[in-house]
mmCIF file of C-alpha atoms in Angstrom:
data_model
loop_
_atom_site.group_PDB
_atom_site.id
_atom_site.type_symbol
_atom_site.label_atom_id
_atom_site.label_comp_id
_atom_site.label_asym_id
_atom_site.label_seq_id
_atom_site.Cartn_x
_atom_site.Cartn_y
_atom_site.Cartn_z
ATOM 1 C CA UNK A 1135 121.509 9.929 138.638
ATOM 2 C CA UNK A 1136 118.202 10.002 140.770
ATOM 3 C CA UNK A 1137 115.115 11.849 139.430
ATOM 4 C CA UNK A 1138 116.606 13.165 136.195
ATOM 5 C CA UNK A 1139 115.846 12.746 132.696
ATOM 6 C CA UNK A 1140 117.941 12.988 129.938
ATOM 7 C CA UNK A 1141 120.951 12.169 132.090
ATOM 8 C CA UNK A 1142 124.554 11.912 130.692
ATOM 9 C CA UNK A 1143 127.689 11.452 133.081
ATOM 10 C CA UNK A 1144 131.020 11.146 131.607
ATOM 11 C CA UNK A 1145 132.143 7.817 133.930
ATOM 12 C CA UNK A 1146 135.967 9.397 134.196
ATOM 13 C CA UNK A 1147 134.636 12.004 136.484
ATOM 14 C CA UNK A 1148 132.028 10.237 138.274
ATOM 15 C CA UNK A 1149 134.157 8.923 141.198
ATOM 16 C CA UNK A 1150 135.508 12.716 141.846
ATOM 17 C CA UNK A 1151 132.060 14.499 141.221
ATOM 18 C CA UNK A 1152 130.701 11.708 144.085
ATOM 19 C CA UNK A 1153 133.352 12.663 146.500
ATOM 20 C CA UNK A 1154 131.747 16.336 146.238
ATOM 21 C CA UNK A 1155 128.281 14.829 146.805
ATOM 22 C CA UNK A 1156 127.708 16.294 143.260
ATOM 23 C CA UNK A 1157 125.746 12.688 142.376
ATOM 24 C CA UNK A 1158 122.144 13.970 142.034
ATOM 25 C CA UNK A 1159 120.431 16.583 140.094
ATOM 26 C CA UNK A 1160 119.327 18.442 143.445
ATOM 27 C CA UNK A 1161 122.600 18.190 144.524
ATOM 28 C CA UNK A 1162 123.962 20.309 141.684
ATOM 29 C CA UNK A 1163 120.967 22.602 141.540
ATOM 30 C CA UNK A 1164 121.302 23.467 145.251
ATOM 31 C CA UNK A 1165 124.971 23.950 145.133
ATOM 32 C CA UNK A 1166 126.180 27.593 145.314
ATOM 33 C CA UNK A 1167 128.278 28.634 142.156
ATOM 34 C CA UNK A 1168 129.829 32.008 141.594
ATOM 35 C CA UNK A 1169 127.568 33.456 138.862
ATOM 36 C CA UNK A 1170 129.339 35.304 136.032
ATOM 37 C CA UNK A 1171 126.642 37.625 136.031
ATOM 38 C CA UNK A 1172 122.950 37.423 136.940
ATOM 39 C CA UNK A 1173 120.901 35.000 135.377
ATOM 40 C CA UNK A 1174 119.029 35.998 132.217
ATOM 41 C CA UNK A 1175 115.241 36.324 132.855
ATOM 42 C CA UNK A 1176 113.493 35.801 129.488
ATOM 43 C CA UNK A 1177 111.795 33.048 127.594
ATOM 44 C CA UNK A 1178 109.381 32.924 130.360
ATOM 45 C CA UNK A 1179 112.045 31.587 132.545
ATOM 46 C CA UNK A 1180 115.633 32.053 133.560
ATOM 47 C CA UNK A 1181 119.221 30.898 132.687
ATOM 48 C CA UNK A 1182 122.630 31.577 134.120
ATOM 49 C CA UNK A 1183 126.594 30.079 133.871
ATOM 50 C CA UNK A 1184 128.926 29.891 136.898
ATOM 51 C CA UNK A 1185 132.292 28.800 138.005
ATOM 52 C CA UNK A 1186 132.773 25.920 140.375
ATOM 53 C CA UNK A 1187 136.519 24.800 141.437
ATOM 54 C CA UNK A 1188 136.595 21.267 142.627
ATOM 55 C CA UNK A 1189 139.995 20.586 144.517
ATOM 56 C CA UNK A 1190 141.341 16.959 143.986
ATOM 57 C CA UNK A 1191 143.748 15.222 146.291
ATOM 58 C CA UNK A 1192 147.047 15.085 144.480
ATOM 59 C CA UNK A 1193 145.762 16.562 141.143
ATOM 60 C CA UNK A 1194 145.084 20.337 140.049
ATOM 61 C CA UNK A 1195 141.611 21.475 140.815
ATOM 62 C CA UNK A 1196 139.031 20.391 138.626
ATOM 63 C CA UNK A 1197 137.452 23.682 137.135
ATOM 64 C CA UNK A 1198 133.909 23.693 136.094
ATOM 65 C CA UNK A 1199 131.511 25.933 134.073
ATOM 66 C CA UNK A 1200 127.809 25.242 135.550
ATOM 67 C CA UNK A 1201 125.051 26.117 133.597
ATOM 68 C CA UNK A 1202 121.624 26.059 135.261
ATOM 69 C CA UNK A 1203 117.969 27.054 133.533
ATOM 70 C CA UNK A 1204 114.437 26.802 134.380
ATOM 71 C CA UNK A 1205 111.713 27.385 131.815
ATOM 72 C CA UNK A 1206 114.109 28.413 129.648
ATOM 73 C CA UNK A 1207 113.310 26.817 126.356
ATOM 74 C CA UNK A 1208 112.894 27.693 122.366
ATOM 75 C CA UNK A 1209 110.173 26.250 120.882
ATOM 76 C CA UNK A 1210 110.315 23.545 117.798
ATOM 77 C CA UNK A 1211 108.136 21.470 115.921
ATOM 78 C CA UNK A 1212 108.624 18.597 118.068
ATOM 79 C CA UNK A 1213 108.391 20.680 121.303
ATOM 80 C CA UNK A 1214 105.534 23.167 120.197
ATOM 81 C CA UNK A 1215 104.718 24.008 124.071
ATOM 82 C CA UNK A 1216 106.911 23.938 126.666
ATOM 83 C CA UNK A 1217 110.202 24.141 124.540
ATOM 84 C CA UNK A 1218 113.351 22.154 124.362
ATOM 85 C CA UNK A 1219 115.964 23.508 126.746
ATOM 86 C CA UNK A 1220 118.216 25.321 125.145
ATOM 87 C CA UNK A 1221 121.097 23.566 127.193
ATOM 88 C CA UNK A 1222 119.611 20.060 125.734
ATOM 89 C CA UNK A 1223 120.635 21.720 122.817
ATOM 90 C CA UNK A 1224 123.842 22.777 123.152
ATOM 91 C CA UNK A 1225 124.479 19.364 125.149
ATOM 92 C CA UNK A 1226 123.950 17.791 121.708
ATOM 93 C CA UNK A 1227 125.981 20.166 119.814
ATOM 94 C CA UNK A 1228 129.185 19.587 122.140
ATOM 95 C CA UNK A 1229 128.573 15.672 122.098
ATOM 96 C CA UNK A 1230 128.658 15.826 118.069
ATOM 97 C CA UNK A 1231 132.178 18.045 117.987
ATOM 98 C CA UNK A 1232 133.631 15.531 120.305
ATOM 99 C CA UNK A 1233 132.849 12.686 117.764
ATOM 100 C CA UNK A 1234 133.630 14.763 114.985
ATOM 101 C CA UNK A 1235 137.155 15.541 116.881
ATOM 102 C CA UNK A 1236 136.580 19.285 116.600
ATOM 103 C CA UNK A 1237 138.031 20.963 120.062
ATOM 104 C CA UNK A 1238 135.043 21.731 122.241
ATOM 105 C CA UNK A 1239 134.470 22.081 126.385
ATOM 106 C CA UNK A 1240 133.667 18.710 127.152
ATOM 107 C CA UNK A 1241 130.928 17.484 128.857
ATOM 108 C CA UNK A 1242 130.874 16.222 132.543
ATOM 109 C CA UNK A 1243 127.022 16.021 133.113
ATOM 110 C CA UNK A 1244 123.838 16.956 131.938
ATOM 111 C CA UNK A 1245 120.486 16.004 133.252
ATOM 112 C CA UNK A 1246 117.190 17.645 133.375
ATOM 113 C CA UNK A 1247 114.122 17.338 136.535
ATOM 114 C CA UNK A 1248 110.810 18.670 136.115
ATOM 115 C CA UNK A 1249 109.594 20.284 139.623
ATOM 116 C CA UNK A 1250 105.979 21.270 140.258
ATOM 117 C CA UNK A 1251 105.465 21.809 136.148
ATOM 118 C CA UNK A 1252 108.600 23.676 135.994
ATOM 119 C CA UNK A 1253 111.324 22.503 133.372
ATOM 120 C CA UNK A 1254 114.922 22.286 134.843
ATOM 121 C CA UNK A 1255 117.990 21.672 133.096
ATOM 122 C CA UNK A 1256 121.841 21.557 134.149
ATOM 123 C CA UNK A 1257 124.998 21.412 131.991
ATOM 124 C CA UNK A 1258 128.153 21.188 133.023
ATOM 125 C CA UNK A 1259 131.204 21.152 131.265
ATOM 126 C CA UNK A 1260 134.975 21.444 131.843
ATOM 127 C CA UNK A 1261 137.415 24.240 131.597
ATOM 128 C CA UNK A 1262 139.221 24.610 128.464
ATOM 129 C CA UNK A 1263 142.861 24.410 129.746
ATOM 130 C CA UNK A 1264 145.283 26.853 128.310
ATOM 131 C CA UNK A 1265 142.765 28.242 126.201
ATOM 132 C CA UNK A 1266 142.259 32.392 125.885
ATOM 133 C CA UNK A 1267 139.288 33.589 124.020
ATOM 134 C CA UNK A 1268 139.552 35.787 120.597
ATOM 135 C CA UNK A 1269 138.310 38.819 122.506
ATOM 136 C CA UNK A 1270 140.915 39.087 124.883
ATOM 137 C CA UNK A 1271 143.833 38.243 122.298
ATOM 138 C CA UNK A 1272 143.173 40.411 119.773
ATOM 139 C CA UNK A 1273 144.714 43.656 120.994
ATOM 140 C CA UNK A 1274 147.929 41.923 121.602
ATOM 141 C CA UNK A 1275 147.353 40.194 118.470
ATOM 142 C CA UNK A 1276 147.612 43.559 116.503
ATOM 143 C CA UNK A 1277 150.821 44.173 117.725
ATOM 144 C CA UNK A 1278 152.293 40.793 116.611
ATOM 145 C CA UNK A 1279 154.705 40.564 113.546
ATOM 146 C CA UNK A 1280 152.683 39.637 110.767
ATOM 147 C CA UNK A 1281 153.661 36.099 110.491
ATOM 148 C CA UNK A 1282 152.306 35.424 113.988
ATOM 149 C CA UNK A 1283 148.994 37.120 113.371
ATOM 150 C CA UNK A 1284 148.395 35.553 110.222
ATOM 151 C CA UNK A 1285 149.193 31.814 111.939
ATOM 152 C CA UNK A 1286 146.197 32.578 114.452
ATOM 153 C CA UNK A 1287 143.833 34.045 111.790
ATOM 154 C CA UNK A 1288 144.453 30.767 109.722
ATOM 155 C CA UNK A 1289 143.596 28.404 112.508
ATOM 156 C CA UNK A 1290 140.637 30.370 113.199
ATOM 157 C CA UNK A 1291 139.668 30.344 109.658
ATOM 158 C CA UNK A 1292 140.198 26.661 108.953
ATOM 159 C CA UNK A 1293 138.211 25.732 112.474
ATOM 160 C CA UNK A 1294 135.178 27.471 111.272
ATOM 161 C CA UNK A 1295 135.308 25.995 108.021
ATOM 162 C CA UNK A 1296 135.305 22.399 109.724
ATOM 163 C CA UNK A 1297 132.600 23.519 111.837
ATOM 164 C CA UNK A 1298 130.440 24.726 109.212
ATOM 165 C CA UNK A 1299 131.294 21.864 106.719
ATOM 166 C CA UNK A 1300 129.384 19.515 109.551
ATOM 167 C CA UNK A 1301 126.333 21.700 108.343
ATOM 168 C CA UNK A 1302 126.371 23.771 111.848
ATOM 169 C CA UNK A 1303 125.903 27.444 111.610
ATOM 170 C CA UNK A 1304 126.714 28.902 115.249
ATOM 171 C CA UNK A 1305 124.275 32.141 115.045
ATOM 172 C CA UNK A 1306 126.639 33.991 117.519
ATOM 173 C CA UNK A 1307 130.018 33.535 116.443
ATOM 174 C CA UNK A 1308 131.557 36.627 118.101
ATOM 175 C CA UNK A 1309 135.426 36.503 119.165
ATOM 176 C CA UNK A 1310 134.742 35.632 122.671
ATOM 177 C CA UNK A 1311 132.923 32.406 121.638
ATOM 178 C CA UNK A 1312 136.250 31.757 119.755
ATOM 179 C CA UNK A 1313 139.040 30.165 122.232
ATOM 180 C CA UNK A 1314 142.532 29.876 120.934
ATOM 181 C CA UNK A 1315 145.363 27.908 122.838
ATOM 182 C CA UNK A 1316 147.908 29.589 121.239
ATOM 183 C CA UNK A 1317 151.097 27.474 119.741
ATOM 184 C CA UNK A 1318 154.190 28.547 117.287
ATOM 185 C CA UNK A 1319 153.194 25.912 115.002
ATOM 186 C CA UNK A 1320 149.500 24.774 115.324
ATOM 187 C CA UNK A 1321 147.301 26.980 117.588
ATOM 188 C CA UNK A 1322 144.296 24.978 118.945
ATOM 189 C CA UNK A 1323 140.868 26.575 118.396
ATOM 190 C CA UNK A 1324 137.539 25.604 120.351
ATOM 191 C CA UNK A 1325 133.937 27.129 119.857
ATOM 192 C CA UNK A 1326 131.560 27.831 122.851
ATOM 193 C CA UNK A 1327 128.407 29.084 123.434
ATOM 194 C CA UNK A 1328 126.717 26.381 121.172
ATOM 195 C CA UNK A 1329 123.069 26.902 122.584
ATOM 196 C CA UNK A 1330 122.039 28.940 118.999
ATOM 197 C CA UNK A 1331 123.605 26.478 116.696
ATOM 198 C CA UNK A 1332 121.521 24.621 114.253
ATOM 199 C CA UNK A 1333 121.938 22.946 111.285
ATOM 200 C CA UNK A 1334 121.788 25.055 108.119
ATOM 201 C CA UNK A 1335 121.746 24.091 104.422
ATOM 202 C CA UNK A 1336 123.924 25.778 102.169
ATOM 203 C CA UNK A 1337 127.509 26.746 102.694
ATOM 204 C CA UNK A 1338 126.877 30.357 101.770
ATOM 205 C CA UNK A 1339 124.183 30.526 103.903
ATOM 206 C CA UNK A 1340 126.069 29.551 106.864
ATOM 207 C CA UNK A 1341 129.393 31.613 105.627
ATOM 208 C CA UNK A 1342 127.180 34.620 105.477
ATOM 209 C CA UNK A 1343 125.511 34.550 108.466
ATOM 210 C CA UNK A 1344 128.531 33.654 111.294
ATOM 211 C CA UNK A 1345 131.530 35.440 109.312
ATOM 212 C CA UNK A 1346 129.385 38.740 109.259
ATOM 213 C CA UNK A 1347 128.842 38.701 113.175
ATOM 214 C CA UNK A 1348 132.512 37.854 113.352
ATOM 215 C CA UNK A 1349 133.385 40.653 110.816
ATOM 216 C CA UNK A 1350 131.214 43.415 112.854
ATOM 217 C CA UNK A 1351 133.201 42.423 116.145
ATOM 218 C CA UNK A 1352 136.728 42.567 114.518
ATOM 219 C CA UNK A 1353 136.755 45.890 113.222
ATOM 220 C CA UNK A 1354 140.636 46.186 114.789
ATOM 221 C CA UNK A 1355 141.691 43.940 111.752
ATOM 222 C CA UNK A 1356 143.114 45.375 108.883
ATOM 223 C CA UNK A 1357 141.051 44.375 105.612
ATOM 224 C CA UNK A 1358 144.100 42.646 104.505
ATOM 225 C CA UNK A 1359 144.108 40.584 107.472
ATOM 226 C CA UNK A 1360 140.167 40.144 106.405
ATOM 227 C CA UNK A 1361 140.738 39.116 103.213
ATOM 228 C CA UNK A 1362 143.625 36.748 104.483
ATOM 229 C CA UNK A 1363 141.357 35.167 106.673
ATOM 230 C CA UNK A 1364 138.361 34.503 104.331
ATOM 231 C CA UNK A 1365 140.811 33.170 101.511
ATOM 232 C CA UNK A 1366 141.536 30.067 104.247
ATOM 233 C CA UNK A 1367 138.131 29.821 104.854
ATOM 234 C CA UNK A 1368 137.288 29.366 101.503
ATOM 235 C CA UNK A 1369 140.536 27.581 99.933
ATOM 236 C CA UNK A 1370 142.785 25.977 102.972
ATOM 237 C CA UNK A 1371 145.765 25.230 101.502
ATOM 238 C CA UNK A 1372 145.296 26.971 98.413
ATOM 239 C CA UNK A 1373 144.521 30.475 99.787
ATOM 240 C CA UNK A 1374 147.003 32.000 97.145
ATOM 241 C CA UNK A 1375 144.417 32.158 94.246
ATOM 242 C CA UNK A 1376 142.740 35.122 93.521
ATOM 243 C CA UNK A 1377 138.825 35.278 94.604
ATOM 244 C CA UNK A 1378 136.631 33.896 92.158
ATOM 245 C CA UNK A 1379 133.223 36.028 91.201
ATOM 246 C CA UNK A 1380 131.225 34.094 93.485
ATOM 247 C CA UNK A 1381 133.190 34.297 96.370
ATOM 248 C CA UNK A 1382 133.772 38.280 95.714
ATOM 249 C CA UNK A 1383 129.906 38.756 96.016
ATOM 250 C CA UNK A 1384 129.719 36.578 99.191
ATOM 251 C CA UNK A 1385 132.471 38.887 100.414
ATOM 252 C CA UNK A 1386 130.107 41.678 99.579
ATOM 253 C CA UNK A 1387 127.375 40.156 101.507
ATOM 254 C CA UNK A 1388 129.367 39.329 104.148
ATOM 255 C CA UNK A 1389 130.365 43.181 104.858
ATOM 256 C CA UNK A 1390 126.622 44.427 103.943
ATOM 257 C CA UNK A 1391 125.489 42.401 106.597
ATOM 258 C CA UNK A 1392 128.169 43.324 109.018
ATOM 259 C CA UNK A 1393 127.110 46.540 108.990
ATOM 260 C CA UNK A 1394 123.208 45.817 109.844
#
């Protein structure tokens, strides 16, 4: 891709994107997209996400989420002044999850391009077909029979545990960032919005931070459902065992932190 840095493009989609004139950074940058909301103005720059639907001949339309940002970075030891673009961080995390076999939005393109001293970045991902975010599912889920409700809780708990076992903490684990594709046997679960995610030492630290955020935003769930979720997160197939002393302390910390 011309005049771009840290460029990645999925070769499977290259021809389709070229047919729509999306073969350069500037073509993506100037392309009108339907913003979900006005771009955020913070960190000395701006960042926004929108939706783009590209028709395809004899194939379903390609539904994309396009993230654009300018001078919107996070300062790190390696990038102490300008900061590292937050979408670069998210791009690397999405690729890591793909390698680990954990469902996540598929990256079609990522690129950066400086302009007149401005740091610009674009991240393009494909729509998660058939998935619905947990925030939308919660109201109907509460009216489901117990076995169906707990099947979903079990799938979410185990996927979050897989994510944590890779050493990641999400740092924004809200229901709207957990996507589920319902299935009568084993629902698929995917995580989105990974720009804040980072590596973190300590399994308890990861659990306490992320599960407290999720606990705080799922107040509709009963205490029994919460306990069922936590035991599947902790023990998997051996979830019927009672909570040990350390895990009871973890539950107390999660509950306490969720009220902050």
